[in-house]
Short mmCIF file of C-alpha atoms and ligand atoms in Angstrom, two decimals:
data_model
loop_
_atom_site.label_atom_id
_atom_site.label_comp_id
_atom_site.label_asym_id
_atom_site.label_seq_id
_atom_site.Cartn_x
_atom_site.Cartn_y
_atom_site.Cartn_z
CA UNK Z 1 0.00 0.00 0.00
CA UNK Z 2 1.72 2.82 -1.21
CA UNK Z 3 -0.13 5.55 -0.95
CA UNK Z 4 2.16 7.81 -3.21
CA UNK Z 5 3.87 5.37 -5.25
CA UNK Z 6 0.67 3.78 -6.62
CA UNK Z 7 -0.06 7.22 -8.23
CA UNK Z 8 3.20 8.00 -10.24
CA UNK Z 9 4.94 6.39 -13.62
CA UNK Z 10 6.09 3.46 -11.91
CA UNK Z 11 6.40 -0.56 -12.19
CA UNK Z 12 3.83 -1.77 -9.50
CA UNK Z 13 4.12 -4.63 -7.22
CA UNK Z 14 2.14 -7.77 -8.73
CA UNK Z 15 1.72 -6.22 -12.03
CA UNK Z 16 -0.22 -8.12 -14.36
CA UNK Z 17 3.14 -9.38 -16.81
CA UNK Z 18 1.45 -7.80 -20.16
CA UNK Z 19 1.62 -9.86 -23.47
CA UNK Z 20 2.95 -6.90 -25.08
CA UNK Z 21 5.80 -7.40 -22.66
CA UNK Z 22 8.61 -4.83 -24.35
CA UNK Z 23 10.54 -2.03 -22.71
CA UNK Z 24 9.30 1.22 -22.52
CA UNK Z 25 7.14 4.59 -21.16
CA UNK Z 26 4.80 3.78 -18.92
CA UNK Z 27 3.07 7.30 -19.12
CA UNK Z 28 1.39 8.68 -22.10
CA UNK Z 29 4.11 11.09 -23.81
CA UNK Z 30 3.61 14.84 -22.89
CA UNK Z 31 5.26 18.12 -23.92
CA UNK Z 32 6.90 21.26 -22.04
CA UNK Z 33 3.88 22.68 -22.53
CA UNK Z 34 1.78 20.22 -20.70
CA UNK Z 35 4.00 20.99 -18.18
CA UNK Z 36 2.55 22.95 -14.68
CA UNK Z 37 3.89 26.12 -14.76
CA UNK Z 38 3.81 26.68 -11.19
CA UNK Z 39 5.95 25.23 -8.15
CA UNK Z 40 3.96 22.52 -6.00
CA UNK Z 41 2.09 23.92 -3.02
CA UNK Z 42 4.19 23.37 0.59
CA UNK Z 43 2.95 23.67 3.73
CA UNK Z 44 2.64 27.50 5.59
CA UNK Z 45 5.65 28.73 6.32
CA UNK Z 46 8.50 26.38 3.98
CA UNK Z 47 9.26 27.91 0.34
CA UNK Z 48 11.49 26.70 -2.60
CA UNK Z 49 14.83 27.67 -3.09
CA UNK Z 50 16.69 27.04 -5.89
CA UNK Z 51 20.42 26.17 -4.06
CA UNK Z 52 23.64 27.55 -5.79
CA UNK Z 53 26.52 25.09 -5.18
CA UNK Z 54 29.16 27.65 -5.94
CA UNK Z 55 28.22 29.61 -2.83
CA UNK Z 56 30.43 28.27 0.21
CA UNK Z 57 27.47 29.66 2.43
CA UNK Z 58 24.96 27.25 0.39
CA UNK Z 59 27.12 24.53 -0.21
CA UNK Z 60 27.96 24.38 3.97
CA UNK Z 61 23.45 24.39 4.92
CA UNK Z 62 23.68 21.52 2.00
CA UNK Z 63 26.49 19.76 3.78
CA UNK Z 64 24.98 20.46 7.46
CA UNK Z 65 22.09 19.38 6.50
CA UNK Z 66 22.75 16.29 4.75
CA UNK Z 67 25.15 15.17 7.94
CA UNK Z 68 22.66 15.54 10.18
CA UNK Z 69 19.67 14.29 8.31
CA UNK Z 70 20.68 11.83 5.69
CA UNK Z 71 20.83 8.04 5.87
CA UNK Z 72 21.29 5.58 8.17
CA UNK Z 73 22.11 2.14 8.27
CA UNK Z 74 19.08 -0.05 9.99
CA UNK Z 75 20.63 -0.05 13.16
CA UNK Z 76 21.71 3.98 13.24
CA UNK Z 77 25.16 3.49 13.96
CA UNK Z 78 26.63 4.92 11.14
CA UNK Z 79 25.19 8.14 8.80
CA UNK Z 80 26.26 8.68 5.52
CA UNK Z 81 28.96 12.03 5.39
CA UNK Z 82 29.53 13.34 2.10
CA UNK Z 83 32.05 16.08 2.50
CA UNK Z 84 31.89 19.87 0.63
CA UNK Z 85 34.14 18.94 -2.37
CA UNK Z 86 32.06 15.34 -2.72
CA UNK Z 87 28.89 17.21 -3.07
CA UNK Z 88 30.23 19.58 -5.26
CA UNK Z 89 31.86 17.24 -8.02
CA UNK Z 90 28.38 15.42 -7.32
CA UNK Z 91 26.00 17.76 -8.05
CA UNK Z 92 27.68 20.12 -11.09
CA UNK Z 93 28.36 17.46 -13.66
CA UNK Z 94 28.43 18.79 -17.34
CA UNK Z 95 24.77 20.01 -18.36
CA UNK Z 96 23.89 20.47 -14.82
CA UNK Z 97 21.25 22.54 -13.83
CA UNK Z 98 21.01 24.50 -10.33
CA UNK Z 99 16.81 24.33 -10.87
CA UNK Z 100 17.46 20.74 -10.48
CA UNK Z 101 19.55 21.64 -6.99
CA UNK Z 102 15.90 22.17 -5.26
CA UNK Z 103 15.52 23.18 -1.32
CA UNK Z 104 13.09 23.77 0.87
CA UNK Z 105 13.51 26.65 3.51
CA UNK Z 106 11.70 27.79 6.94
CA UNK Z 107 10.42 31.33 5.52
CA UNK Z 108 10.76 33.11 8.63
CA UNK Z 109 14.44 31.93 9.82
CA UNK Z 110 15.68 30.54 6.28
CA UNK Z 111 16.53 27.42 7.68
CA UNK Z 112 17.08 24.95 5.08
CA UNK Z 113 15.02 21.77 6.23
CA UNK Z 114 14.76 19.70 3.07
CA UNK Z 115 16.66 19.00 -0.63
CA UNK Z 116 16.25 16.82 -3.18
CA UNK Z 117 18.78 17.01 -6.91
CA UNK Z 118 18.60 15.64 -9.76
CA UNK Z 119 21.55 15.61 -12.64
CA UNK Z 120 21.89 14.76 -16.27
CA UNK Z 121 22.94 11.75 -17.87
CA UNK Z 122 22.01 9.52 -20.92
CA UNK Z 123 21.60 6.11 -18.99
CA UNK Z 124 21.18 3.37 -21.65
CA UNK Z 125 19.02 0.53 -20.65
CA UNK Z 126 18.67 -2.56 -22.73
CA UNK Z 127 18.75 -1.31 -26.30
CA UNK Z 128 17.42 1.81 -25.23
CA UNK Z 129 19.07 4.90 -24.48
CA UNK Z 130 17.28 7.18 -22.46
CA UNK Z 131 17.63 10.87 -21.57
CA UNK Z 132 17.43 10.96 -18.16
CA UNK Z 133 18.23 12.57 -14.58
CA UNK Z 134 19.85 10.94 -12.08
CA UNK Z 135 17.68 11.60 -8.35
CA UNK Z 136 19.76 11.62 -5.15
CA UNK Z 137 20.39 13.10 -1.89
CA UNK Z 138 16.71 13.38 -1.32
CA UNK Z 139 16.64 14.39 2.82
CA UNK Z 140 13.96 15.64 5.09
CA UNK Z 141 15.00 17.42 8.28
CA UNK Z 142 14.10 14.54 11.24
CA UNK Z 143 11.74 16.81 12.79
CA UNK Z 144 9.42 17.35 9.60
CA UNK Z 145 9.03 13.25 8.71
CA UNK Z 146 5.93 11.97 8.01
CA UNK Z 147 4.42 14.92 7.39
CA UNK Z 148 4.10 13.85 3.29
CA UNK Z 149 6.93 16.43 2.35
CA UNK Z 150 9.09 13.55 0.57
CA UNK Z 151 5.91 13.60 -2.23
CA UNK Z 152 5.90 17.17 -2.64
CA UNK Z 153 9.90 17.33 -3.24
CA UNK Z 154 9.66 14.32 -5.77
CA UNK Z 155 6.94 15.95 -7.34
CA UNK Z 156 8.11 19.28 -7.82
CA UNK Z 157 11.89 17.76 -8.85
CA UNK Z 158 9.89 16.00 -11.46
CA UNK Z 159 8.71 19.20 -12.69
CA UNK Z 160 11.02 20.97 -12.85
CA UNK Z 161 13.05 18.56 -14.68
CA UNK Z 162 9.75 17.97 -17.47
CA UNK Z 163 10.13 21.59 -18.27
CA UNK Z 164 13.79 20.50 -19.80
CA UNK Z 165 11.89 17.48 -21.66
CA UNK Z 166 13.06 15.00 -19.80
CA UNK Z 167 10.62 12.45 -18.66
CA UNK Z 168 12.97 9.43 -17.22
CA UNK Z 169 15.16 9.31 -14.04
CA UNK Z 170 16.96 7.03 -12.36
CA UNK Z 171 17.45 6.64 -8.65
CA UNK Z 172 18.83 4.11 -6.08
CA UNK Z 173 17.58 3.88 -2.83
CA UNK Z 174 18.51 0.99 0.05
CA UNK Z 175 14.56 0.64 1.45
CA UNK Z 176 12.07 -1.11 -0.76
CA UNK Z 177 9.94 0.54 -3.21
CA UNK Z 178 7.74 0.05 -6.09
CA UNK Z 179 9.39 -1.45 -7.88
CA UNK Z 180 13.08 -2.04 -8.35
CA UNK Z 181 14.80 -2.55 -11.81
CA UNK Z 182 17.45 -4.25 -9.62
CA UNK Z 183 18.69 -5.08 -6.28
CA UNK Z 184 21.78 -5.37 -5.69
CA UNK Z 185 23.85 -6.63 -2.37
CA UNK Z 186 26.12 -4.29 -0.66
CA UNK Z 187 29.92 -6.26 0.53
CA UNK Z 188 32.86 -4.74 2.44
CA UNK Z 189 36.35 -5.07 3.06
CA UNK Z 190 37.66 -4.59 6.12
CA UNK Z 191 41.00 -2.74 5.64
CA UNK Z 192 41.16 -1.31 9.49
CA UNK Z 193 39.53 -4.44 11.48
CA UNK Z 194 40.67 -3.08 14.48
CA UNK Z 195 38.62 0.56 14.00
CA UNK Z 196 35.89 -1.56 12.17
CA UNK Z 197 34.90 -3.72 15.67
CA UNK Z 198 35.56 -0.92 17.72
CA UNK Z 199 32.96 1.36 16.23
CA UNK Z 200 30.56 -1.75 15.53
CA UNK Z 201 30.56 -1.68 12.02
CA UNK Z 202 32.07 -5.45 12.13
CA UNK Z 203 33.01 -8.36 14.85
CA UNK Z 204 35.69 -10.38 15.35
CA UNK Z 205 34.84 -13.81 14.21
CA UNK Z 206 34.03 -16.86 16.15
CA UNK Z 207 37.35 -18.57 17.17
CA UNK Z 208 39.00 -15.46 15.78
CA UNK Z 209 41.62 -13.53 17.77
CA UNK Z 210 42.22 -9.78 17.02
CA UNK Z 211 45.65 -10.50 15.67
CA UNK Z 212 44.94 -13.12 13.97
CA UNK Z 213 42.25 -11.19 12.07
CA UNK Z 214 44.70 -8.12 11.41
CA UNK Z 215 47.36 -10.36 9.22
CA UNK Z 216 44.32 -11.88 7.93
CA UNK Z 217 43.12 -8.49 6.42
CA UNK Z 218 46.55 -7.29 6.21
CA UNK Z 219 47.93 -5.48 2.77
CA UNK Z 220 50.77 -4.42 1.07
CA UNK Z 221 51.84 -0.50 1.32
CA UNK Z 222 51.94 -0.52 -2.95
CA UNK Z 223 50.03 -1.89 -5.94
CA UNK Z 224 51.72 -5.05 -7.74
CA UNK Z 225 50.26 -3.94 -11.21
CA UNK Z 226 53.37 -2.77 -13.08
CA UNK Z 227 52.14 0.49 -15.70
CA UNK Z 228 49.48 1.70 -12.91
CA UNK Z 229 49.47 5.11 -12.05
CA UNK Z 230 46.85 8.06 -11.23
CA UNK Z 231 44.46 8.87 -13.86
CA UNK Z 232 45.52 12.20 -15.96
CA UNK Z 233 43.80 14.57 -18.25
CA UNK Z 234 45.90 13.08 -21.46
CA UNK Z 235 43.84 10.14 -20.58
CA UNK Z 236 40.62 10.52 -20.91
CA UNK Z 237 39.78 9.66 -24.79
CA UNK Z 238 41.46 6.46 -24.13
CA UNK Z 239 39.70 5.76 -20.87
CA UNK Z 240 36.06 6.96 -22.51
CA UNK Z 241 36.94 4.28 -25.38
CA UNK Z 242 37.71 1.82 -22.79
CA UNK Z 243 34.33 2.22 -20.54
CA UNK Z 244 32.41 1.97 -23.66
CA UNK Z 245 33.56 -0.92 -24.30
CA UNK Z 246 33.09 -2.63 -21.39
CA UNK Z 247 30.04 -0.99 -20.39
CA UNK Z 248 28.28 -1.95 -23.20
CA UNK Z 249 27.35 -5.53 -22.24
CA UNK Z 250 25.33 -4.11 -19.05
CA UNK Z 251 21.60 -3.93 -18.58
CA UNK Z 252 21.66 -1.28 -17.06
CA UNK Z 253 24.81 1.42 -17.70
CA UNK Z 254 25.61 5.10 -18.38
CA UNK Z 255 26.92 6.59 -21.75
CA UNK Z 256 29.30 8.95 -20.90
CA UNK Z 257 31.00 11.34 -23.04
CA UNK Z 258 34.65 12.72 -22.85
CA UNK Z 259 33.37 15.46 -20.59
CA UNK Z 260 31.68 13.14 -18.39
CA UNK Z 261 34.31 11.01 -18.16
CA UNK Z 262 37.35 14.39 -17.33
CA UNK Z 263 34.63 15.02 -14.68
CA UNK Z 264 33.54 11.52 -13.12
CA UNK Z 265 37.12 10.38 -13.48
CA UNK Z 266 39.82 12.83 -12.62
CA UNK Z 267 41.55 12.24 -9.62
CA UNK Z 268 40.56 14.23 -6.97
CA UNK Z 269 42.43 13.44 -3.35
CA UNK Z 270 39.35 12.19 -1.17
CA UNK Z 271 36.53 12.57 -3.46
CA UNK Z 272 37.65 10.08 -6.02
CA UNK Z 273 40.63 7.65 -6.86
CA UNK Z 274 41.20 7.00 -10.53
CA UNK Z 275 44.22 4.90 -11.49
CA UNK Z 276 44.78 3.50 -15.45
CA UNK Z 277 47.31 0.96 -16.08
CA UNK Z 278 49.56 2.15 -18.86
CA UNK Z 279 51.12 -0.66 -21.14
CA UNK Z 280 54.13 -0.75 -22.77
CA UNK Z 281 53.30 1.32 -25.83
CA UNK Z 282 51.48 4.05 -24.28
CA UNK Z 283 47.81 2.08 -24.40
CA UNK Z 284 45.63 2.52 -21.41
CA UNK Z 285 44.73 -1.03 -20.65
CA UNK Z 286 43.06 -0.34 -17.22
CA UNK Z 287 40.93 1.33 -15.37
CA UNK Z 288 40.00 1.31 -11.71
CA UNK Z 289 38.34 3.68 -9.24
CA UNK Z 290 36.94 4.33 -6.41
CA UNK Z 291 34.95 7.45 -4.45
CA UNK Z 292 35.10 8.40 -0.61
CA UNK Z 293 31.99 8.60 1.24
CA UNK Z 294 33.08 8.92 5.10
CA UNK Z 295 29.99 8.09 7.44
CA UNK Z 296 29.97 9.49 11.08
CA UNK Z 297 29.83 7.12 13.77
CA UNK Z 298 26.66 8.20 16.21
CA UNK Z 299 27.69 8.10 19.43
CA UNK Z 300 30.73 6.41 19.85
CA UNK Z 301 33.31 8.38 22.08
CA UNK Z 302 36.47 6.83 20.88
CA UNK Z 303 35.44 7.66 16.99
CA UNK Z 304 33.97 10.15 15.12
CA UNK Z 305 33.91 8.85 11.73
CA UNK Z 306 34.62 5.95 9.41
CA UNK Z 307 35.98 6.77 6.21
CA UNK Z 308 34.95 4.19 3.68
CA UNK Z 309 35.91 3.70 -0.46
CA UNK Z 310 33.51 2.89 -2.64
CA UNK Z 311 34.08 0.70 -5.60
CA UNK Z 312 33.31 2.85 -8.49
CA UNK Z 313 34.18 2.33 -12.50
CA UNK Z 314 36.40 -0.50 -12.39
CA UNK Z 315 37.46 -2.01 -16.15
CA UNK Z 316 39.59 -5.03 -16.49
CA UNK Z 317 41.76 -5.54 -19.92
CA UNK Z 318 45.05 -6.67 -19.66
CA UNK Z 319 44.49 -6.96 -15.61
CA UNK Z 320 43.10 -9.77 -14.09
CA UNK Z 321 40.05 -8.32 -12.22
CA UNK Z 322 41.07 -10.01 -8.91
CA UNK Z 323 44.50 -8.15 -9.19
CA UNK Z 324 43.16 -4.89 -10.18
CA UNK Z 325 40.52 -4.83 -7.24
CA UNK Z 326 43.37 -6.22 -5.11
CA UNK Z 327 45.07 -2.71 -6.15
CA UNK Z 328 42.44 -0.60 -5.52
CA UNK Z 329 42.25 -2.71 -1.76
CA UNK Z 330 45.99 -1.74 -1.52
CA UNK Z 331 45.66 1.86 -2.45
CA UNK Z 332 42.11 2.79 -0.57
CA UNK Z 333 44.38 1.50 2.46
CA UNK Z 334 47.32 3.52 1.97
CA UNK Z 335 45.06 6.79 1.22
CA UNK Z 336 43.54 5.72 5.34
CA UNK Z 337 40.42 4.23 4.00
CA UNK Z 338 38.99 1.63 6.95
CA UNK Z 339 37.06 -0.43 4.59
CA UNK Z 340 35.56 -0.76 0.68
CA UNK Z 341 32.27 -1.22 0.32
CA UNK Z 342 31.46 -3.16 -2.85
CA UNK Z 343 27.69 -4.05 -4.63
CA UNK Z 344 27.53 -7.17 -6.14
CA UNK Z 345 26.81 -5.67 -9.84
CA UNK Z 346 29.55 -5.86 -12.59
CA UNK Z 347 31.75 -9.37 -12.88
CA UNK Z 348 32.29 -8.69 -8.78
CA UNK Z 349 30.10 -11.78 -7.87
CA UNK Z 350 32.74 -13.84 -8.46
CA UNK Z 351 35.94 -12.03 -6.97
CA UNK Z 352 34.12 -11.02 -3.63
CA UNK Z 353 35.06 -14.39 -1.61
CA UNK Z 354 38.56 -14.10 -2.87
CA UNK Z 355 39.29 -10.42 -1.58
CA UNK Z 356 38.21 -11.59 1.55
CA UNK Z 357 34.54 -9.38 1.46
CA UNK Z 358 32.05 -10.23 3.80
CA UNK Z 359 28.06 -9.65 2.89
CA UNK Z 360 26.27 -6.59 4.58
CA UNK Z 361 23.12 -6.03 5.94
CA UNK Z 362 22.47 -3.64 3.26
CA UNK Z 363 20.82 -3.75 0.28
CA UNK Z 364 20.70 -1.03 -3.22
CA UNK Z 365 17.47 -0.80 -5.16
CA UNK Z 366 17.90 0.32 -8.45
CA UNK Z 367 14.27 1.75 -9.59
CA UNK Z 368 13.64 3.53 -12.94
CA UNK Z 369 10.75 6.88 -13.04
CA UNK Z 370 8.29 6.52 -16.24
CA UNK Z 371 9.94 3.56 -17.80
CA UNK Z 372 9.31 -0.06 -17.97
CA UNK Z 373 11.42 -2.71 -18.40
CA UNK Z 374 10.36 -6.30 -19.38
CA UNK Z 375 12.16 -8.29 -16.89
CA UNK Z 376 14.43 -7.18 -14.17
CA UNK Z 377 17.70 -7.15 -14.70
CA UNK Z 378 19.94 -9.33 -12.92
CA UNK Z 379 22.64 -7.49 -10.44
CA UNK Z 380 25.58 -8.67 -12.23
CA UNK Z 381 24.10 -6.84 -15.50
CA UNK Z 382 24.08 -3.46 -13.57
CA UNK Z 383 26.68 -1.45 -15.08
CA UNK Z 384 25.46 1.98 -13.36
CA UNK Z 385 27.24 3.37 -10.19
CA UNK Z 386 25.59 5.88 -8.43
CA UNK Z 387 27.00 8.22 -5.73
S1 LIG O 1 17.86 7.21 -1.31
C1 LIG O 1 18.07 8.18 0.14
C2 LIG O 1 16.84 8.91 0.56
N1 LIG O 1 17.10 9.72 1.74
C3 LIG O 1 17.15 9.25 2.99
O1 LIG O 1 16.92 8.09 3.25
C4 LIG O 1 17.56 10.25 4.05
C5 LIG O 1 16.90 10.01 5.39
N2 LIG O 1 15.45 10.02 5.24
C6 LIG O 1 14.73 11.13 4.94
O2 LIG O 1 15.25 12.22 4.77
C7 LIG O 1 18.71 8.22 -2.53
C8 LIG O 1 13.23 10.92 4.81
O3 LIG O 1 12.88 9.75 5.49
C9 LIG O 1 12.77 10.85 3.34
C10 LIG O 1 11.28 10.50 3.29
C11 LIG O 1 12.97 12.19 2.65
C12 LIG O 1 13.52 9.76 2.56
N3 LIG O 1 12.79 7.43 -2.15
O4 LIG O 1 7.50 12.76 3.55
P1 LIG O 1 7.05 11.38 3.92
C13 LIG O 1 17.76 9.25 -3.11
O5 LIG O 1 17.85 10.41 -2.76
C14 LIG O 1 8.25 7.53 0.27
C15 LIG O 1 11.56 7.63 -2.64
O6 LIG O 1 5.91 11.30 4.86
P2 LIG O 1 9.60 11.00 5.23
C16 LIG O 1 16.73 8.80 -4.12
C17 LIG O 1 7.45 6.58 1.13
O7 LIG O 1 7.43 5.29 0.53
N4 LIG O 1 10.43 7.63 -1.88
O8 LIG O 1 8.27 10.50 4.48
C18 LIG O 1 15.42 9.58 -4.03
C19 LIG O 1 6.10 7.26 1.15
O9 LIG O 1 5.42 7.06 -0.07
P3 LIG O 1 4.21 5.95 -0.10
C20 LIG O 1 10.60 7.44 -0.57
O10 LIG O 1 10.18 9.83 5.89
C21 LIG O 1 14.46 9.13 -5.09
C22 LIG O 1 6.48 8.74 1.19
O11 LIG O 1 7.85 8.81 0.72
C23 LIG O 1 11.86 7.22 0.01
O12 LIG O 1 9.32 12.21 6.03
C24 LIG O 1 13.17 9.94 -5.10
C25 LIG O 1 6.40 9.27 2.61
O13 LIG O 1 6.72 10.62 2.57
C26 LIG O 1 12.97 7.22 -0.83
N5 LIG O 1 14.22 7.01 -0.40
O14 LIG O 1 10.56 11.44 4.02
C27 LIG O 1 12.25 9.57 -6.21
N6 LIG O 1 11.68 7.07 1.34
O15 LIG O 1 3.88 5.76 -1.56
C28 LIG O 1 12.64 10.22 -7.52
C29 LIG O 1 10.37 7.17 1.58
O16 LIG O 1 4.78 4.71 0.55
C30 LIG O 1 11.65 9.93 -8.62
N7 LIG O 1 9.69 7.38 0.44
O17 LIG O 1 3.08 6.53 0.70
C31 LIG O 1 12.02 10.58 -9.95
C32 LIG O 1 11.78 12.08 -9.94
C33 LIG O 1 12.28 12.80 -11.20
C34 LIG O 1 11.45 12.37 -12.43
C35 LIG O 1 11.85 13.13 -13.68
C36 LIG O 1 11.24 12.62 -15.00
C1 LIG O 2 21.85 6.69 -2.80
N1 LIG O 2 22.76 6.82 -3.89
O1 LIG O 2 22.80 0.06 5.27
C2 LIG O 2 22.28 5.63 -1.85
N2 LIG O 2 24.96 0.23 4.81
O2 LIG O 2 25.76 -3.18 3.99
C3 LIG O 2 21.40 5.60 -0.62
N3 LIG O 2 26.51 -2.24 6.85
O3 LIG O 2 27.35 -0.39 5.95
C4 LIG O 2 21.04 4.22 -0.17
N4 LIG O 2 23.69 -2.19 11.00
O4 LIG O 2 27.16 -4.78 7.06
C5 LIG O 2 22.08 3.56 0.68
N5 LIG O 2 28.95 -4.48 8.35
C6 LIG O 2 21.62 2.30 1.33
C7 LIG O 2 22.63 1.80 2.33
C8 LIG O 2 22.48 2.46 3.67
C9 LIG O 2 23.62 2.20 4.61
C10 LIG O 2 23.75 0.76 4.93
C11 LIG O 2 25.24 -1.14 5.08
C12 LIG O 2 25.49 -1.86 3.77
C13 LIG O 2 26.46 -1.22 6.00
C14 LIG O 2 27.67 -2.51 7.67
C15 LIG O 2 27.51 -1.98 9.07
C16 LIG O 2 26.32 -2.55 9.79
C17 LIG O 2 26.12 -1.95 11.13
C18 LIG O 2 24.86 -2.49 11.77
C19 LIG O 2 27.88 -4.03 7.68
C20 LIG O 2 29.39 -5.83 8.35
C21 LIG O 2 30.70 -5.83 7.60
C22 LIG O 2 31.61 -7.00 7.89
C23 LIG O 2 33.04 -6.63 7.48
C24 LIG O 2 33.98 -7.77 7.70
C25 LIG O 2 33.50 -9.02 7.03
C26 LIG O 2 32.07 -9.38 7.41
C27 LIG O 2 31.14 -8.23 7.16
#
């Protein structure tokens, strides 16, 4: 019973499987001008505010109000903590639009209390490439829940975003919605066990002592792969050539350009880790990456925060894809990562075990807005990585 979700341009839960069973809209096409030309209602006292990232003042309510607000993992011991220059490279991808960047403030006190974004990007599912936005950092204040604000902020992000004519999004999302493309199994790494059990996030295992279960986890200080090096600017018509490639047998994947690429890719010290291996001849033969996403640690008195890698476009060529994960292990450790956090999507299914992952008790939903798909698609055909 989904109250909200049962009226929008989404798959629904027990769905009869049509006969005309193809991929596709699900809502009767519309143009700009169809489009509602004013903002949603909100409730007395909150108005819309378009946010400008490029203002240190805007960017810091953003961050404050994201670290205080955002998510949680089911037991609210750890809350996600995207820093200032994260949200930044985040949120102003090429073609972005600050519209899409969407508040909500108190109108007496100009508190900011809620957000929701929304970026470009041509997201190719199955044989169709689609036009889309990207939905994320969706966050009510704690004290406004349940008040039916989340609706109004998907609502008016959707408008917003028809007046550009587009009409798809994609969004991921660990609770359980109507009705996930995919769903996909979130793994970790411990690469500081000792930190991990202290804080919770992990336990020493049965018949486990703690130093047997630091050599256990314990890593070299540099990569083995001989040619791998950070990711430069010179690099990036090779590197879009190589994701293309590889991306291409996905479900489920994003079609990025050479812009999109210089931006997503370019090494940037805690925000993300991009490292190419470089053959002999000058050929870029590898790719591997990763993004920080630190969490705070709620109410712990020894820690504040856990600073946690995050798999992110990872292409094997002339690299095994054991060794070039083993790598990025190695060099999320050395930049004083504590663990990397995997999903089971790509070929990782089947390298998980070896790198000495262990399953978490968290899950990604993958969910498509105004767009059908004939059968879901299986997590190791997502090829889509979202922050
Ligand atoms: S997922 C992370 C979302 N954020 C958080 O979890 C932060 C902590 N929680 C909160 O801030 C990444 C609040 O609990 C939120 C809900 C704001 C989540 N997605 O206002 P009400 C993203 O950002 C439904 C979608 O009373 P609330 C992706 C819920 O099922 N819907 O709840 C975002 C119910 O609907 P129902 C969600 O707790 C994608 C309704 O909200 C949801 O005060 C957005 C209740 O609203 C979620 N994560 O606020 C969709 N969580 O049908 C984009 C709950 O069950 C769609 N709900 O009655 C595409 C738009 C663009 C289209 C363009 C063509
Ligand atoms: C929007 N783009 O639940 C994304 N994280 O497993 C928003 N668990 O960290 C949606 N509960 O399993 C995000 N440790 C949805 C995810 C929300 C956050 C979340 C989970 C993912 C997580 C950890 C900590 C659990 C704490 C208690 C977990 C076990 C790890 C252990 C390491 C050593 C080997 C065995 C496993």
């Amino acid at each position: 019973n989904y109250a909200f979700w049962g009226t929008q341009p989404v798959a629904q839960f027990g769905e009869q499987p049509s006969s005309s069973a193809a991929d596709g809209p699900i809502d009767a096409p519309k143009t700009v001008e169809d489009v509602r030309k004013e903002p949603y209602g909100l409730p007395q006292n909150f108005e819309w505010v378009t946010c400008d990232i490029n203002s240190d003042k805007e960017l810091e309510e953003i961050h404050d109000l994201l670290g205080a607000h955002y998510v949680e993992d089911d037991d609210n011991m750890f809350r996600f903590a995207y820093s200032k220059e994260f949200l930044r490279w985040a949120l102003q991808p090429p073609g972005f639009q600050a519209v899409w960047h969407c508040g909500v403030r108190v109108s007496t006190t100009g508190k900011l209390v809620a957000f929701i974004s929304g970026i470009p990007a041509t997201v190719r599912v199955n044989s169709s490439s689609l036009k889309t936005v990207e939905i994320n950092f969706l966050c009510v204040h704690k004290k406004l829940r349940h008040k039916r604000l989340a609706p109004v902020l998907i609502k008016e992000i959707t408008r917003r975003v028809n007046l550009h004519d587009i009409w798809q999004a994609v969004y991921t999302a660990g609770v359980l919605l109507p009705k996930p493309v995919a769903e996909c199994q979130y793994w970790h790494r411990s690469l500081n066990p000792k930190k991990l059990i202290g804080i919770g996030f992990s336990r020493l295992a049965p018949r486990m002592t703690m130093a047997r279960t630091l050599k256990l986890y314990k890593l070299p200080d540099q990569p083995v792969t001989p040619g791998l090096r950070q990711m430069q600017p010179k690099d990036v018509p090779q590197v879009t050539a190589l994701l293309a490639g590889y991306l291409k047998d996905y479900g489920i994947a994003p079609e990025l350009d050479e812009e999109e690429v210089r931006h997503w890719l370019s090494f940037q010290e805690d925000v993300v880790h991009s490292y190419v291996v470089e053959g002999p001849g000058g050929a870029i033969t590898d790719l591997l990456s990763f993004y920080t996403l630190p969490s705070s640690v709620i109410g712990n008195d020894q820690y504040d925060s856990l600073k946690a890698a995050y798999m992110f476009y990872t292409v094997p060529g002339a690299t095994p894809l054991p060794q070039l994960m083993n790598d990025a292990l190695i060099l999320a450790h050395a930049t004083g990562h504590d663990v990397f956090n995997a999903l089971d999507i790509f070929e990782n299914e089947k390298i998980l075990k070896e790198l000495k992952f262990g399953i978490g008790d968290g899950k990604l939903r993958y969910y498509l807005f105004n767009w059908r798909v004939a059968q879901d698609i299986p997590s190791n055909k997502v090829g889509l990585v979202m922050l």
